[in-house]
Amino acid sequence: MNLLDIIGPVMVGPSSSHTAGAVKIGRVSRKLLAEEVADAKIYFHGSFLATGKGHGTDKAILAGLLGMQVDDPRIPESFTLAKESGMSFTLEGIDLGDVHPNSVKMNLTGKSGRTLEVIAASVGGGQIRICELDGLTANFSGDYPTLIVHNIDQPGHVAEVTSMLAHKSVNIATMQLYRESRGTRAVMVIECDREVPGEAIEWLEHLEGILKVTYLSMLEA
């Protein structure tokens, strides 16, 4: 634990969890979509729903979806800036069940028509967890280059992905495996110590049995 874990990041307030964390959720989700957001359907749960408006959580989420950092002074103007950019959005409440109280679900559509469903939580001090992507468990922090591979649950895919990363000299920091049930959809969530080359991601996308590849880069877009 470091000092920022306790007092939170340099940010536009008032809250590290309800404001800074919300900006980060939006920003990471935009990066996962890998293009500008054309439409965002945003559903707030728990404390985000109950007290978020007073903390500017709605403005913070939109600011992140526009690509802003947590210390951007334009965060309070995000509604206006989103409309000026052509982004449409809706804000509603939802009960996501037994999840973190500072949780949000987003259905995002990019300029090209690419879609992404995200469930994420702000866990305190400006830190977040991406909990689900496209209906499957994910559970990563958004602090490392992260490769998310959706595949058919069959032998060989884990070896293909890890061998490719070794070939590209990309060290694995953490790796998590999830599946719906045996032989159906599965997902690999791999946090890496360095960026994964673009050509490696394209190679993965064309492998038989790979359903979708999503990548979170730490490089500035």
JSON list of C-alpha atoms in Angstrom, two decimals:
[
{"chain": "A", "resi": 1, "resn": "MET", "atom": "CA", "xyz": [0.00, 0.00, 0.00]},
{"chain": "A", "resi": 2, "resn": "ASN", "atom": "CA", "xyz": [1.25, 3.50, -0.80]},
{"chain": "A", "resi": 3, "resn": "LEU", "atom": "CA", "xyz": [0.10, 7.00, 0.12]},
{"chain": "A", "resi": 4, "resn": "LEU", "atom": "CA", "xyz": [-2.16, 7.32, -2.95]},
{"chain": "A", "resi": 5, "resn": "ASP", "atom": "CA", "xyz": [-4.04, 4.19, -1.85]},
{"chain": "A", "resi": 6, "resn": "ILE", "atom": "CA", "xyz": [-5.04, 6.12, 1.29]},
{"chain": "A", "resi": 7, "resn": "ILE", "atom": "CA", "xyz": [-5.63, 9.72, 0.13]},
{"chain": "A", "resi": 8, "resn": "GLY", "atom": "CA", "xyz": [-6.42, 9.04, -3.52]},
{"chain": "A", "resi": 9, "resn": "PRO", "atom": "CA", "xyz": [-5.00, 10.59, -6.71]},
{"chain": "A", "resi": 10, "resn": "VAL", "atom": "CA", "xyz": [-4.60, 14.22, -7.76]},
{"chain": "A", "resi": 11, "resn": "MET", "atom": "CA", "xyz": [-8.08, 14.78, -9.11]},
{"chain": "A", "resi": 12, "resn": "VAL", "atom": "CA", "xyz": [-11.12, 16.92, -9.68]},
{"chain": "A", "resi": 13, "resn": "GLY", "atom": "CA", "xyz": [-13.28, 16.18, -6.60]},
{"chain": "A", "resi": 14, "resn": "PRO", "atom": "CA", "xyz": [-15.15, 15.78, -4.49]},
{"chain": "A", "resi": 15, "resn": "SER", "atom": "CA", "xyz": [-14.65, 12.02, -4.08]},
{"chain": "A", "resi": 16, "resn": "SER", "atom": "CA", "xyz": [-11.84, 9.62, -4.98]},
{"chain": "A", "resi": 17, "resn": "SER", "atom": "CA", "xyz": [-14.32, 6.74, -5.25]},
{"chain": "A", "resi": 18, "resn": "HIS", "atom": "CA", "xyz": [-17.41, 8.45, -6.71]},
{"chain": "A", "resi": 19, "resn": "THR", "atom": "CA", "xyz": [-15.59, 10.95, -8.92]},
{"chain": "A", "resi": 20, "resn": "ALA", "atom": "CA", "xyz": [-11.98, 9.94, -9.71]},
{"chain": "A", "resi": 21, "resn": "GLY", "atom": "CA", "xyz": [-12.83, 6.23, -9.79]},
{"chain": "A", "resi": 22, "resn": "ALA", "atom": "CA", "xyz": [-15.78, 6.92, -12.07]},
{"chain": "A", "resi": 23, "resn": "VAL", "atom": "CA", "xyz": [-13.58, 8.90, -14.49]},
{"chain": "A", "resi": 24, "resn": "LYS", "atom": "CA", "xyz": [-11.12, 6.02, -14.58]},
{"chain": "A", "resi": 25, "resn": "ILE", "atom": "CA", "xyz": [-13.89, 3.48, -15.24]},
{"chain": "A", "resi": 26, "resn": "GLY", "atom": "CA", "xyz": [-15.07, 5.56, -18.20]},
{"chain": "A", "resi": 27, "resn": "ARG", "atom": "CA", "xyz": [-11.56, 6.09, -19.55]},
{"chain": "A", "resi": 28, "resn": "VAL", "atom": "CA", "xyz": [-10.58, 2.42, -19.29]},
{"chain": "A", "resi": 29, "resn": "SER", "atom": "CA", "xyz": [-13.86, 1.38, -20.92]},
{"chain": "A", "resi": 30, "resn": "ARG", "atom": "CA", "xyz": [-13.24, 3.76, -23.83]},
{"chain": "A", "resi": 31, "resn": "LYS", "atom": "CA", "xyz": [-9.77, 2.24, -24.27]},
{"chain": "A", "resi": 32, "resn": "LEU", "atom": "CA", "xyz": [-11.23, -1.27, -24.22]},
{"chain": "A", "resi": 33, "resn": "LEU", "atom": "CA", "xyz": [-13.72, -0.25, -26.91]},
{"chain": "A", "resi": 34, "resn": "ALA", "atom": "CA", "xyz": [-10.66, 0.99, -28.84]},
{"chain": "A", "resi": 35, "resn": "GLU", "atom": "CA", "xyz": [-12.49, 3.83, -30.55]},
{"chain": "A", "resi": 36, "resn": "GLU", "atom": "CA", "xyz": [-14.56, 6.92, -29.82]},
{"chain": "A", "resi": 37, "resn": "VAL", "atom": "CA", "xyz": [-17.85, 6.26, -28.07]},
{"chain": "A", "resi": 38, "resn": "ALA", "atom": "CA", "xyz": [-20.90, 7.07, -30.19]},
{"chain": "A", "resi": 39, "resn": "ASP", "atom": "CA", "xyz": [-23.55, 5.89, -27.72]},
{"chain": "A", "resi": 40, "resn": "ALA", "atom": "CA", "xyz": [-23.41, 5.03, -24.02]},
{"chain": "A", "resi": 41, "resn": "LYS", "atom": "CA", "xyz": [-26.17, 3.45, -21.98]},
{"chain": "A", "resi": 42, "resn": "ILE", "atom": "CA", "xyz": [-25.08, 3.84, -18.35]},
{"chain": "A", "resi": 43, "resn": "TYR", "atom": "CA", "xyz": [-26.71, 2.10, -15.38]},
{"chain": "A", "resi": 44, "resn": "PHE", "atom": "CA", "xyz": [-25.71, 3.06, -11.82]},
{"chain": "A", "resi": 45, "resn": "HIS", "atom": "CA", "xyz": [-25.98, 0.60, -8.90]},
{"chain": "A", "resi": 46, "resn": "GLY", "atom": "CA", "xyz": [-25.97, 0.97, -5.12]},
{"chain": "A", "resi": 47, "resn": "SER", "atom": "CA", "xyz": [-24.10, 3.94, -3.72]},
{"chain": "A", "resi": 48, "resn": "PHE", "atom": "CA", "xyz": [-23.29, 5.18, -7.23]},
{"chain": "A", "resi": 49, "resn": "LEU", "atom": "CA", "xyz": [-27.05, 5.43, -7.75]},
{"chain": "A", "resi": 50, "resn": "ALA", "atom": "CA", "xyz": [-27.96, 6.76, -4.29]},
{"chain": "A", "resi": 51, "resn": "THR", "atom": "CA", "xyz": [-25.32, 9.48, -3.86]},
{"chain": "A", "resi": 52, "resn": "GLY", "atom": "CA", "xyz": [-23.56, 9.65, -7.22]},
{"chain": "A", "resi": 53, "resn": "LYS", "atom": "CA", "xyz": [-25.36, 12.71, -8.54]},
{"chain": "A", "resi": 54, "resn": "GLY", "atom": "CA", "xyz": [-24.15, 14.81, -5.63]},
{"chain": "A", "resi": 55, "resn": "HIS", "atom": "CA", "xyz": [-20.59, 13.59, -6.16]},
{"chain": "A", "resi": 56, "resn": "GLY", "atom": "CA", "xyz": [-20.72, 14.21, -9.91]},
{"chain": "A", "resi": 57, "resn": "THR", "atom": "CA", "xyz": [-20.42, 10.50, -10.74]},
{"chain": "A", "resi": 58, "resn": "ASP", "atom": "CA", "xyz": [-22.59, 10.91, -13.84]},
{"chain": "A", "resi": 59, "resn": "LYS", "atom": "CA", "xyz": [-20.38, 13.71, -15.17]},
{"chain": "A", "resi": 60, "resn": "ALA", "atom": "CA", "xyz": [-17.25, 11.77, -14.19]},
{"chain": "A", "resi": 61, "resn": "ILE", "atom": "CA", "xyz": [-18.26, 8.62, -16.11]},
{"chain": "A", "resi": 62, "resn": "LEU", "atom": "CA", "xyz": [-18.97, 10.66, -19.22]},
{"chain": "A", "resi": 63, "resn": "ALA", "atom": "CA", "xyz": [-15.70, 12.55, -18.84]},
{"chain": "A", "resi": 64, "resn": "GLY", "atom": "CA", "xyz": [-13.82, 9.26, -18.82]},
{"chain": "A", "resi": 65, "resn": "LEU", "atom": "CA", "xyz": [-15.73, 8.04, -21.88]},
{"chain": "A", "resi": 66, "resn": "LEU", "atom": "CA", "xyz": [-14.56, 11.23, -23.60]},
{"chain": "A", "resi": 67, "resn": "GLY", "atom": "CA", "xyz": [-10.97, 10.30, -22.75]},
{"chain": "A", "resi": 68, "resn": "MET", "atom": "CA", "xyz": [-10.35, 12.73, -19.89]},
{"chain": "A", "resi": 69, "resn": "GLN", "atom": "CA", "xyz": [-7.95, 12.08, -17.01]},
{"chain": "A", "resi": 70, "resn": "VAL", "atom": "CA", "xyz": [-9.06, 12.33, -13.36]},
{"chain": "A", "resi": 71, "resn": "ASP", "atom": "CA", "xyz": [-7.49, 15.80, -12.98]},
{"chain": "A", "resi": 72, "resn": "ASP", "atom": "CA", "xyz": [-9.05, 17.35, -16.10]},
{"chain": "A", "resi": 73, "resn": "PRO", "atom": "CA", "xyz": [-10.76, 20.65, -15.15]},
{"chain": "A", "resi": 74, "resn": "ARG", "atom": "CA", "xyz": [-13.38, 20.07, -17.88]},
{"chain": "A", "resi": 75, "resn": "ILE", "atom": "CA", "xyz": [-14.97, 17.13, -16.00]},
{"chain": "A", "resi": 76, "resn": "PRO", "atom": "CA", "xyz": [-17.93, 19.23, -14.70]},
{"chain": "A", "resi": 77, "resn": "GLU", "atom": "CA", "xyz": [-18.70, 20.19, -18.32]},
{"chain": "A", "resi": 78, "resn": "SER", "atom": "CA", "xyz": [-18.77, 16.64, -19.65]},
{"chain": "A", "resi": 79, "resn": "PHE", "atom": "CA", "xyz": [-22.50, 16.56, -20.47]},
{"chain": "A", "resi": 80, "resn": "THR", "atom": "CA", "xyz": [-22.12, 19.55, -22.77]},
{"chain": "A", "resi": 81, "resn": "LEU", "atom": "CA", "xyz": [-18.87, 18.26, -24.25]},
{"chain": "A", "resi": 82, "resn": "ALA", "atom": "CA", "xyz": [-20.38, 14.83, -24.93]},
{"chain": "A", "resi": 83, "resn": "LYS", "atom": "CA", "xyz": [-23.28, 16.37, -26.81]},
{"chain": "A", "resi": 84, "resn": "GLU", "atom": "CA", "xyz": [-20.92, 18.62, -28.77]},
{"chain": "A", "resi": 85, "resn": "SER", "atom": "CA", "xyz": [-18.85, 15.58, -29.74]},
{"chain": "A", "resi": 86, "resn": "GLY", "atom": "CA", "xyz": [-21.94, 13.78, -31.03]},
{"chain": "A", "resi": 87, "resn": "MET", "atom": "CA", "xyz": [-22.04, 11.18, -28.26]},
{"chain": "A", "resi": 88, "resn": "SER", "atom": "CA", "xyz": [-25.53, 10.15, -27.21]},
{"chain": "A", "resi": 89, "resn": "PHE", "atom": "CA", "xyz": [-26.03, 8.82, -23.69]},
{"chain": "A", "resi": 90, "resn": "THR", "atom": "CA", "xyz": [-28.64, 7.73, -21.18]},
{"chain": "A", "resi": 91, "resn": "LEU", "atom": "CA", "xyz": [-28.30, 7.47, -17.39]},
{"chain": "A", "resi": 92, "resn": "GLU", "atom": "CA", "xyz": [-30.47, 5.08, -15.38]},
{"chain": "A", "resi": 93, "resn": "GLY", "atom": "CA", "xyz": [-30.53, 3.05, -12.18]},
{"chain": "A", "resi": 94, "resn": "ILE", "atom": "CA", "xyz": [-30.14, -0.72, -11.91]},
{"chain": "A", "resi": 95, "resn": "ASP", "atom": "CA", "xyz": [-29.87, -3.47, -9.30]},
{"chain": "A", "resi": 96, "resn": "LEU", "atom": "CA", "xyz": [-26.86, -5.61, -10.20]},
{"chain": "A", "resi": 97, "resn": "GLY", "atom": "CA", "xyz": [-27.30, -7.90, -7.22]},
{"chain": "A", "resi": 98, "resn": "ASP", "atom": "CA", "xyz": [-24.48, -8.84, -4.86]},
{"chain": "A", "resi": 99, "resn": "VAL", "atom": "CA", "xyz": [-21.73, -6.60, -6.25]},
{"chain": "A", "resi": 100, "resn": "HIS", "atom": "CA", "xyz": [-19.65, -3.72, -4.92]},
{"chain": "A", "resi": 101, "resn": "PRO", "atom": "CA", "xyz": [-21.90, -0.75, -3.99]},
{"chain": "A", "resi": 102, "resn": "ASN", "atom": "CA", "xyz": [-19.95, 1.60, -6.27]},
{"chain": "A", "resi": 103, "resn": "SER", "atom": "CA", "xyz": [-20.75, -0.32, -9.44]},
{"chain": "A", "resi": 104, "resn": "VAL", "atom": "CA", "xyz": [-21.88, 0.64, -12.92]},
{"chain": "A", "resi": 105, "resn": "LYS", "atom": "CA", "xyz": [-22.93, -1.23, -16.03]},
{"chain": "A", "resi": 106, "resn": "MET", "atom": "CA", "xyz": [-22.36, 0.30, -19.45]},
{"chain": "A", "resi": 107, "resn": "ASN", "atom": "CA", "xyz": [-23.44, -0.74, -22.92]},
{"chain": "A", "resi": 108, "resn": "LEU", "atom": "CA", "xyz": [-21.13, 1.11, -25.30]},
{"chain": "A", "resi": 109, "resn": "THR", "atom": "CA", "xyz": [-21.26, 1.48, -29.07]},
{"chain": "A", "resi": 110, "resn": "GLY", "atom": "CA", "xyz": [-18.32, 2.94, -30.96]},
{"chain": "A", "resi": 111, "resn": "LYS", "atom": "CA", "xyz": [-18.23, 5.10, -34.07]},
{"chain": "A", "resi": 112, "resn": "SER", "atom": "CA", "xyz": [-17.70, 2.00, -36.26]},
{"chain": "A", "resi": 113, "resn": "GLY", "atom": "CA", "xyz": [-20.53, 0.04, -34.61]},
{"chain": "A", "resi": 114, "resn": "ARG", "atom": "CA", "xyz": [-18.24, -1.98, -32.34]},
{"chain": "A", "resi": 115, "resn": "THR", "atom": "CA", "xyz": [-19.97, -2.80, -29.05]},
{"chain": "A", "resi": 116, "resn": "LEU", "atom": "CA", "xyz": [-18.83, -3.54, -25.51]},
{"chain": "A", "resi": 117, "resn": "GLU", "atom": "CA", "xyz": [-20.69, -4.33, -22.29]},
{"chain": "A", "resi": 118, "resn": "VAL", "atom": "CA", "xyz": [-18.78, -3.45, -19.12]},
{"chain": "A", "resi": 119, "resn": "ILE", "atom": "CA", "xyz": [-19.55, -3.91, -15.44]},
{"chain": "A", "resi": 120, "resn": "ALA", "atom": "CA", "xyz": [-17.02, -2.13, -13.24]},
{"chain": "A", "resi": 121, "resn": "ALA", "atom": "CA", "xyz": [-16.59, -0.96, -9.65]},
{"chain": "A", "resi": 122, "resn": "SER", "atom": "CA", "xyz": [-14.78, 1.91, -7.97]},
{"chain": "A", "resi": 123, "resn": "VAL", "atom": "CA", "xyz": [-13.15, 0.28, -4.95]},
{"chain": "A", "resi": 124, "resn": "GLY", "atom": "CA", "xyz": [-11.68, 3.35, -3.17]},
{"chain": "A", "resi": 125, "resn": "GLY", "atom": "CA", "xyz": [-8.77, 5.73, -3.49]},
{"chain": "A", "resi": 126, "resn": "GLY", "atom": "CA", "xyz": [-9.38, 6.16, -7.21]},
{"chain": "A", "resi": 127, "resn": "GLN", "atom": "CA", "xyz": [-8.78, 2.44, -7.83]},
{"chain": "A", "resi": 128, "resn": "ILE", "atom": "CA", "xyz": [-11.18, 0.38, -9.94]},
{"chain": "A", "resi": 129, "resn": "ARG", "atom": "CA", "xyz": [-11.95, -3.19, -10.97]},
{"chain": "A", "resi": 130, "resn": "ILE", "atom": "CA", "xyz": [-13.30, -4.19, -14.34]},
{"chain": "A", "resi": 131, "resn": "CYS", "atom": "CA", "xyz": [-15.59, -7.00, -13.21]},
{"chain": "A", "resi": 132, "resn": "GLU", "atom": "CA", "xyz": [-17.27, -8.24, -16.39]},
{"chain": "A", "resi": 133, "resn": "LEU", "atom": "CA", "xyz": [-16.83, -7.81, -20.13]},
{"chain": "A", "resi": 134, "resn": "ASP", "atom": "CA", "xyz": [-19.55, -8.89, -22.54]},
{"chain": "A", "resi": 135, "resn": "GLY", "atom": "CA", "xyz": [-21.23, -11.02, -19.88]},
{"chain": "A", "resi": 136, "resn": "LEU", "atom": "CA", "xyz": [-18.15, -12.94, -18.73]},
{"chain": "A", "resi": 137, "resn": "THR", "atom": "CA", "xyz": [-16.11, -12.43, -15.54]},
{"chain": "A", "resi": 138, "resn": "ALA", "atom": "CA", "xyz": [-12.98, -10.33, -16.06]},
{"chain": "A", "resi": 139, "resn": "ASN", "atom": "CA", "xyz": [-11.64, -8.93, -12.75]},
{"chain": "A", "resi": 140, "resn": "PHE", "atom": "CA", "xyz": [-8.69, -6.68, -13.53]},
{"chain": "A", "resi": 141, "resn": "SER", "atom": "CA", "xyz": [-7.47, -3.30, -12.32]},
{"chain": "A", "resi": 142, "resn": "GLY", "atom": "CA", "xyz": [-6.86, -1.33, -15.50]},
{"chain": "A", "resi": 143, "resn": "ASP", "atom": "CA", "xyz": [-3.34, -0.47, -14.29]},
{"chain": "A", "resi": 144, "resn": "TYR", "atom": "CA", "xyz": [-1.43, -2.79, -16.67]},
{"chain": "A", "resi": 145, "resn": "PRO", "atom": "CA", "xyz": [-1.56, -3.60, -20.37]},
{"chain": "A", "resi": 146, "resn": "THR", "atom": "CA", "xyz": [-4.29, -6.25, -20.34]},
{"chain": "A", "resi": 147, "resn": "LEU", "atom": "CA", "xyz": [-5.21, -8.83, -22.96]},
{"chain": "A", "resi": 148, "resn": "ILE", "atom": "CA", "xyz": [-8.72, -10.30, -22.78]},
{"chain": "A", "resi": 149, "resn": "VAL", "atom": "CA", "xyz": [-9.32, -13.27, -25.05]},
{"chain": "A", "resi": 150, "resn": "HIS", "atom": "CA", "xyz": [-12.82, -14.76, -25.46]},
{"chain": "A", "resi": 151, "resn": "ASN", "atom": "CA", "xyz": [-12.63, -18.25, -26.89]},
{"chain": "A", "resi": 152, "resn": "ILE", "atom": "CA", "xyz": [-14.43, -21.55, -27.21]},
{"chain": "A", "resi": 153, "resn": "ASP", "atom": "CA", "xyz": [-13.58, -23.70, -24.19]},
{"chain": "A", "resi": 154, "resn": "GLN", "atom": "CA", "xyz": [-11.40, -26.34, -25.84]},
{"chain": "A", "resi": 155, "resn": "PRO", "atom": "CA", "xyz": [-7.78, -27.54, -25.39]},
{"chain": "A", "resi": 156, "resn": "GLY", "atom": "CA", "xyz": [-4.91, -25.53, -26.83]},
{"chain": "A", "resi": 157, "resn": "HIS", "atom": "CA", "xyz": [-6.05, -21.91, -26.67]},
{"chain": "A", "resi": 158, "resn": "VAL", "atom": "CA", "xyz": [-4.24, -21.05, -23.42]},
{"chain": "A", "resi": 159, "resn": "ALA", "atom": "CA", "xyz": [-1.02, -22.53, -24.82]},
{"chain": "A", "resi": 160, "resn": "GLU", "atom": "CA", "xyz": [-1.43, -20.58, -28.08]},
{"chain": "A", "resi": 161, "resn": "VAL", "atom": "CA", "xyz": [-1.82, -17.27, -26.27]},
{"chain": "A", "resi": 162, "resn": "THR", "atom": "CA", "xyz": [0.95, -17.78, -23.71]},
{"chain": "A", "resi": 163, "resn": "SER", "atom": "CA", "xyz": [3.37, -19.06, -26.37]},
{"chain": "A", "resi": 164, "resn": "MET", "atom": "CA", "xyz": [2.68, -16.00, -28.51]},
{"chain": "A", "resi": 165, "resn": "LEU", "atom": "CA", "xyz": [3.39, -13.69, -25.57]},
{"chain": "A", "resi": 166, "resn": "ALA", "atom": "CA", "xyz": [6.64, -15.52, -24.81]},
{"chain": "A", "resi": 167, "resn": "HIS", "atom": "CA", "xyz": [7.65, -15.25, -28.48]},
{"chain": "A", "resi": 168, "resn": "LYS", "atom": "CA", "xyz": [7.05, -11.48, -28.31]},
{"chain": "A", "resi": 169, "resn": "SER", "atom": "CA", "xyz": [9.03, -11.24, -25.00]},
{"chain": "A", "resi": 170, "resn": "VAL", "atom": "CA", "xyz": [5.93, -10.10, -23.11]},
{"chain": "A", "resi": 171, "resn": "ASN", "atom": "CA", "xyz": [6.03, -11.22, -19.48]},
{"chain": "A", "resi": 172, "resn": "ILE", "atom": "CA", "xyz": [2.73, -12.19, -17.81]},
{"chain": "A", "resi": 173, "resn": "ALA", "atom": "CA", "xyz": [2.06, -10.35, -14.53]},
{"chain": "A", "resi": 174, "resn": "THR", "atom": "CA", "xyz": [-1.24, -12.12, -13.73]},
{"chain": "A", "resi": 175, "resn": "MET", "atom": "CA", "xyz": [-3.45, -14.56, -15.61]},
{"chain": "A", "resi": 176, "resn": "GLN", "atom": "CA", "xyz": [-7.04, -15.55, -14.86]},
{"chain": "A", "resi": 177, "resn": "LEU", "atom": "CA", "xyz": [-9.23, -18.11, -16.62]},
{"chain": "A", "resi": 178, "resn": "TYR", "atom": "CA", "xyz": [-13.04, -18.20, -16.54]},
{"chain": "A", "resi": 179, "resn": "ARG", "atom": "CA", "xyz": [-15.72, -20.10, -18.42]},
{"chain": "A", "resi": 180, "resn": "GLU", "atom": "CA", "xyz": [-19.51, -20.28, -18.57]},
{"chain": "A", "resi": 181, "resn": "SER", "atom": "CA", "xyz": [-19.50, -24.09, -18.51]},
{"chain": "A", "resi": 182, "resn": "ARG", "atom": "CA", "xyz": [-17.48, -26.90, -20.01]},
{"chain": "A", "resi": 183, "resn": "GLY", "atom": "CA", "xyz": [-17.17, -26.63, -23.79]},
{"chain": "A", "resi": 184, "resn": "THR", "atom": "CA", "xyz": [-18.94, -23.25, -24.09]},
{"chain": "A", "resi": 185, "resn": "ARG", "atom": "CA", "xyz": [-17.49, -19.73, -23.89]},
{"chain": "A", "resi": 186, "resn": "ALA", "atom": "CA", "xyz": [-14.34, -19.04, -21.90]},
{"chain": "A", "resi": 187, "resn": "VAL", "atom": "CA", "xyz": [-12.15, -16.01, -21.28]},
{"chain": "A", "resi": 188, "resn": "MET", "atom": "CA", "xyz": [-8.49, -15.39, -20.49]},
{"chain": "A", "resi": 189, "resn": "VAL", "atom": "CA", "xyz": [-7.58, -12.16, -18.68]},
{"chain": "A", "resi": 190, "resn": "ILE", "atom": "CA", "xyz": [-3.85, -11.53, -18.86]},
{"chain": "A", "resi": 191, "resn": "GLU", "atom": "CA", "xyz": [-2.18, -8.49, -17.27]},
{"chain": "A", "resi": 192, "resn": "CYS", "atom": "CA", "xyz": [1.23, -7.93, -18.86]},
{"chain": "A", "resi": 193, "resn": "ASP", "atom": "CA", "xyz": [4.44, -6.15, -17.90]},
{"chain": "A", "resi": 194, "resn": "ARG", "atom": "CA", "xyz": [4.71, -4.43, -21.31]},
{"chain": "A", "resi": 195, "resn": "GLU", "atom": "CA", "xyz": [2.56, -3.60, -24.29]},
{"chain": "A", "resi": 196, "resn": "VAL", "atom": "CA", "xyz": [1.43, -6.43, -26.56]},
{"chain": "A", "resi": 197, "resn": "PRO", "atom": "CA", "xyz": [2.36, -5.68, -30.21]},
{"chain": "A", "resi": 198, "resn": "GLY", "atom": "CA", "xyz": [-0.54, -4.89, -32.51]},
{"chain": "A", "resi": 199, "resn": "GLU", "atom": "CA", "xyz": [0.38, -7.60, -35.00]},
{"chain": "A", "resi": 200, "resn": "ALA", "atom": "CA", "xyz": [0.22, -10.19, -32.22]},
{"chain": "A", "resi": 201, "resn": "ILE", "atom": "CA", "xyz": [-3.32, -9.11, -31.34]},
{"chain": "A", "resi": 202, "resn": "GLU", "atom": "CA", "xyz": [-4.33, -9.31, -35.02]},
{"chain": "A", "resi": 203, "resn": "TRP", "atom": "CA", "xyz": [-2.84, -12.82, -35.21]},
{"chain": "A", "resi": 204, "resn": "LEU", "atom": "CA", "xyz": [-4.90, -13.90, -32.22]},
{"chain": "A", "resi": 205, "resn": "GLU", "atom": "CA", "xyz": [-8.10, -12.50, -33.72]},
{"chain": "A", "resi": 206, "resn": "HIS", "atom": "CA", "xyz": [-7.76, -14.82, -36.73]},
{"chain": "A", "resi": 207, "resn": "LEU", "atom": "CA", "xyz": [-7.15, -18.06, -34.81]},
{"chain": "A", "resi": 208, "resn": "GLU", "atom": "CA", "xyz": [-9.84, -20.70, -35.07]},
{"chain": "A", "resi": 209, "resn": "GLY", "atom": "CA", "xyz": [-11.90, -20.85, -31.88]},
{"chain": "A", "resi": 210, "resn": "ILE", "atom": "CA", "xyz": [-11.10, -17.27, -30.80]},
{"chain": "A", "resi": 211, "resn": "LEU", "atom": "CA", "xyz": [-14.37, -15.35, -30.50]},
{"chain": "A", "resi": 212, "resn": "LYS", "atom": "CA", "xyz": [-13.14, -11.87, -29.56]},
{"chain": "A", "resi": 213, "resn": "VAL", "atom": "CA", "xyz": [-9.92, -10.17, -28.50]},
{"chain": "A", "resi": 214, "resn": "THR", "atom": "CA", "xyz": [-10.03, -7.01, -26.39]},
{"chain": "A", "resi": 215, "resn": "TYR", "atom": "CA", "xyz": [-6.89, -5.14, -25.39]},
{"chain": "A", "resi": 216, "resn": "LEU", "atom": "CA", "xyz": [-6.25, -2.40, -22.83]},
{"chain": "A", "resi": 217, "resn": "SER", "atom": "CA", "xyz": [-3.18, -0.36, -23.73]},
{"chain": "A", "resi": 218, "resn": "MET", "atom": "CA", "xyz": [-1.43, 1.98, -21.31]},
{"chain": "A", "resi": 219, "resn": "LEU", "atom": "CA", "xyz": [-0.29, 4.20, -24.21]},
{"chain": "A", "resi": 220, "resn": "GLU", "atom": "CA", "xyz": [-2.02, 7.54, -24.59]},
{"chain": "A", "resi": 221, "resn": "ALA", "atom": "CA", "xyz": [-4.65, 7.45, -27.33]}
]
